[in-house]
Amino acid sequence: MRKVFIWTARIVAFIACLAALIWAVFLTMDMVSEHRIRAIAKRVPSAYVKVQSSTLVLDHVRVIDGTGAAPAEDQSIVIEAGKISYAGPRSKQPQIPEAKVLDLSGRTVLPGLVGMHEHLFMPAPSQSQQHLLVEQSTLFPLMYLAAGVTTIRTAGSIAPERDLAVKQKIDQGVAVGPEMFLTAPYLEGEPPTFPEMHGLANAQEARRAVDDWADRGMTSFKAYMNITSDELQEAVKAAHSHGLKITGHLCRVGFREAAELGIDNLEHGVLTDTEFYSKKQASICPDFRFFLSEYNTQLNISSPAVQNVISYLISHHVAITSTLAVMESEFGTSRPKEDLQRASQAMTWKAWRASRQRVEMVPHSRVDNLMRKEMDFERDFVKMGGTLLAGCDPTGDGSTLAGFGDQREVELLVGAGFTPVEAIRIATKNGADFLGIADRVGTVSAGKQADLIVVNGDPATNIPDIEKVEFVFQKGVGYDPVKLLDGIHGVVGLEN
Ligand SMILES: [Zn+2]
């Protein structure tokens, strides 16, 4: 009897020690992660630079210029004072004796990506069922730039003052990251979808929110799922009165109605347009599980109902933002294991586990079918003359991260049936046009700001080469993607 007692005590003690050890390991991991974030936050911009010269020649490059034109071989690009002073055949390149020349044979130059559905936060690795969000405003700017995203439009904010401060630091050159076009806090109705969002009480409040945030320097607005038609209408009018644009990830309001109310842009595409749901009731946001389940079997993209909405959107100049990467990570099964791997390496263990748990809640039987419908919708929309934009949406479940998701988005546009140069145009020039900055970014030509990506390989024949980034030029400064990502491993997901 006594022996049994001693053994039980030993086993209990052993288990307790083991549990304490595991707990200590996780505590240490978080401490190490926090230490790394502090180290990253202290770095000066020059720590990330790979090449910088008053005059620089990118020699022997293939150029995909962002206009949708075929790639041009054996080109050279001259960068002077942050701008492209020459882009064309190397045989015609003006000779500049003092220039630094980089022989980039085998490399392709493309415009920096213009990410149109971006965020400086992501889902928190919350233990509760409630969705919480967590700021990533130190790491995400570095990750965007490392992936070649030189311009972003955020699509909703949970920490507007911080977003404004980060943008200001980047604009002043004391921090590194993409040029930012910031969107105000979500214009969400009652009840708010996330606890970080304010629920608007009425249309007057929607107008006031737009006026206030426009005065504070926000240049874009985003209506969210529970906004009502009345609130949306006032928000659109208010945004337009400031000369600013408004987009939406809607649910209560369908695409056609939003277009009628004057919205400029709609996020995510047909899988968020509830108007085709047979049980849709006016001003009620249906449960996405029910309507997606019906869309899976019944939504027909080539039906007159869907085609008419596409025409209506186009005639009302409404752009659509494609976010295929987040859809794939939430419900697709096609995601390459390398893409999953790089996300898992970047994230904290807790964040990774939480994101995977959320994905596993989605039934996999219908997933690729829905992805295909979304892709067909986007293809038809462009074929009929619509403006498609590209974004990442790193708030989605399933570990879609800043920058990585923007690259994957371009690959998935090719999967949707666009040619690689078309997909690149959607992710570069189209965004620049929409933001009204196409005179300086979005394409590769003389006179433009030198926002360029140099990749090893040829994305025109093998689109995954877009991930093989060797240099990212922003205003002529050549950043090193390796240095930009140095230190982020195992850290993403922790507040930063
Ligand atoms: Zn979003």
PDB file of N, CA, C and O and ligand atoms in Angstrom, residues 117-119 121 154-156 186 222 224 249 267-268 323 392-396, ligand 1:
ATOM      1  N   HIS A 117      -6.204  45.964 -50.254  1.00  0.00           N
ATOM      2  CA  HIS A 117      -6.997  45.550 -49.083  1.00  0.00           C
ATOM      3  C   HIS A 117      -6.013  45.111 -48.006  1.00  0.00           C
ATOM      4  O   HIS A 117      -5.754  43.925 -47.818  1.00  0.00           O
ATOM      5  N   GLU A 118      -5.456  46.092 -47.332  1.00  0.00           N
ATOM      6  CA  GLU A 118      -4.376  45.797 -46.381  1.00  0.00           C
ATOM      7  C   GLU A 118      -4.782  46.270 -44.990  1.00  0.00           C
ATOM      8  O   GLU A 118      -5.687  47.071 -44.828  1.00  0.00           O
ATOM      9  N   HIS A 119      -4.082  45.737 -44.015  1.00  0.00           N
ATOM     10  CA  HIS A 119      -4.355  46.135 -42.637  1.00  0.00           C
ATOM     11  C   HIS A 119      -3.064  46.169 -41.855  1.00  0.00           C
ATOM     12  O   HIS A 119      -2.076  45.538 -42.240  1.00  0.00           O
ATOM     13  N   PHE A 121      -3.192  45.165 -38.711  1.00  0.00           N
ATOM     14  CA  PHE A 121      -3.579  44.320 -37.572  1.00  0.00           C
ATOM     15  C   PHE A 121      -3.954  42.952 -38.107  1.00  0.00           C
ATOM     16  O   PHE A 121      -4.025  42.737 -39.320  1.00  0.00           O
ATOM     17  N   THR A 154      -5.012  50.811 -46.696  1.00  0.00           N
ATOM     18  CA  THR A 154      -5.590  49.988 -45.653  1.00  0.00           C
ATOM     19  C   THR A 154      -7.098  49.928 -45.926  1.00  0.00           C
ATOM     20  O   THR A 154      -7.662  50.817 -46.553  1.00  0.00           O
ATOM     21  N   ALA A 155      -7.715  48.859 -45.441  1.00  0.00           N
ATOM     22  CA  ALA A 155      -9.156  48.696 -45.678  1.00  0.00           C
ATOM     23  C   ALA A 155      -9.847  48.530 -44.331  1.00  0.00           C
ATOM     24  O   ALA A 155     -10.431  47.503 -44.034  1.00  0.00           O
ATOM     25  N   GLY A 156      -9.731  49.578 -43.515  1.00  0.00           N
ATOM     26  CA  GLY A 156     -10.341  49.549 -42.182  1.00  0.00           C
ATOM     27  C   GLY A 156      -9.272  49.553 -41.109  1.00  0.00           C
ATOM     28  O   GLY A 156      -8.247  48.897 -41.242  1.00  0.00           O
ATOM     29  N   TYR A 186     -13.694  51.467 -39.203  1.00  0.00           N
ATOM     30  CA  TYR A 186     -14.829  50.887 -39.938  1.00  0.00           C
ATOM     31  C   TYR A 186     -16.119  51.659 -39.699  1.00  0.00           C
ATOM     32  O   TYR A 186     -16.423  52.018 -38.561  1.00  0.00           O
ATOM     33  N   LYS A 222     -14.312  52.765 -45.204  1.00  0.00           N
ATOM     34  CA  LYS A 222     -14.800  51.415 -45.463  1.00  0.00           C
ATOM     35  C   LYS A 222     -16.060  51.130 -44.656  1.00  0.00           C
ATOM     36  O   LYS A 222     -16.063  51.187 -43.429  1.00  0.00           O
ATOM     37  N   TYR A 224     -18.902  48.564 -43.334  1.00  0.00           N
ATOM     38  CA  TYR A 224     -18.792  47.162 -42.944  1.00  0.00           C
ATOM     39  C   TYR A 224     -20.163  46.490 -42.852  1.00  0.00           C
ATOM     40  O   TYR A 224     -21.204  47.116 -43.005  1.00  0.00           O
ATOM     41  N   HIS A 249     -17.176  46.180 -47.348  1.00  0.00           N
ATOM     42  CA  HIS A 249     -17.376  44.742 -47.216  1.00  0.00           C
ATOM     43  C   HIS A 249     -18.753  44.669 -46.578  1.00  0.00           C
ATOM     44  O   HIS A 249     -18.904  44.847 -45.383  1.00  0.00           O
ATOM     45  N   GLU A 267     -15.388  45.097 -51.694  1.00  0.00           N
ATOM     46  CA  GLU A 267     -14.308  44.170 -51.332  1.00  0.00           C
ATOM     47  C   GLU A 267     -14.760  42.717 -51.472  1.00  0.00           C
ATOM     48  O   GLU A 267     -15.921  42.391 -51.276  1.00  0.00           O
ATOM     49  N   HIS A 268     -13.811  41.879 -51.794  1.00  0.00           N
ATOM     50  CA  HIS A 268     -13.946  40.405 -51.757  1.00  0.00           C
ATOM     51  C   HIS A 268     -14.723  39.754 -52.896  1.00  0.00           C
ATOM     52  O   HIS A 268     -14.521  38.583 -53.175  1.00  0.00           O
ATOM     53  N   THR A 323      -9.597  39.392 -53.311  1.00  0.00           N
ATOM     54  CA  THR A 323      -8.818  38.976 -52.129  1.00  0.00           C
ATOM     55  C   THR A 323      -8.756  37.449 -52.101  1.00  0.00           C
ATOM     56  O   THR A 323      -9.153  36.811 -51.121  1.00  0.00           O
ATOM     57  N   CYS A 392      -4.677  41.762 -50.024  1.00  0.00           N
ATOM     58  CA  CYS A 392      -4.285  40.577 -49.261  1.00  0.00           C
ATOM     59  C   CYS A 392      -5.308  40.241 -48.186  1.00  0.00           C
ATOM     60  O   CYS A 392      -5.707  39.114 -48.014  1.00  0.00           O
ATOM     61  N   ASP A 393      -5.762  41.261 -47.456  1.00  0.00           N
ATOM     62  CA  ASP A 393      -6.625  41.093 -46.280  1.00  0.00           C
ATOM     63  C   ASP A 393      -6.017  40.181 -45.222  1.00  0.00           C
ATOM     64  O   ASP A 393      -6.488  39.062 -44.996  1.00  0.00           O
ATOM     65  N   PRO A 394      -4.986  40.655 -44.557  1.00  0.00           N
ATOM     66  CA  PRO A 394      -4.353  39.824 -43.528  1.00  0.00           C
ATOM     67  C   PRO A 394      -5.187  39.685 -42.261  1.00  0.00           C
ATOM     68  O   PRO A 394      -4.694  39.191 -41.261  1.00  0.00           O
ATOM     69  N   THR A 395      -6.446  40.068 -42.296  1.00  0.00           N
ATOM     70  CA  THR A 395      -7.288  39.857 -41.122  1.00  0.00           C
ATOM     71  C   THR A 395      -8.028  38.542 -41.214  1.00  0.00           C
ATOM     72  O   THR A 395      -8.681  38.129 -40.286  1.00  0.00           O
ATOM     73  N   GLY A 396      -7.952  37.935 -42.389  1.00  0.00           N
ATOM     74  CA  GLY A 396      -8.725  36.722 -42.544  1.00  0.00           C
ATOM     75  C   GLY A 396      -8.140  35.625 -41.684  1.00  0.00           C
ATOM     76  O   GLY A 396      -6.969  35.643 -41.317  1.00  0.00           O
TER      77      GLY A 396
HETATM   78 ZN    ZN B   1     -10.203  43.444 -44.454  1.00  0.00          ZN
END
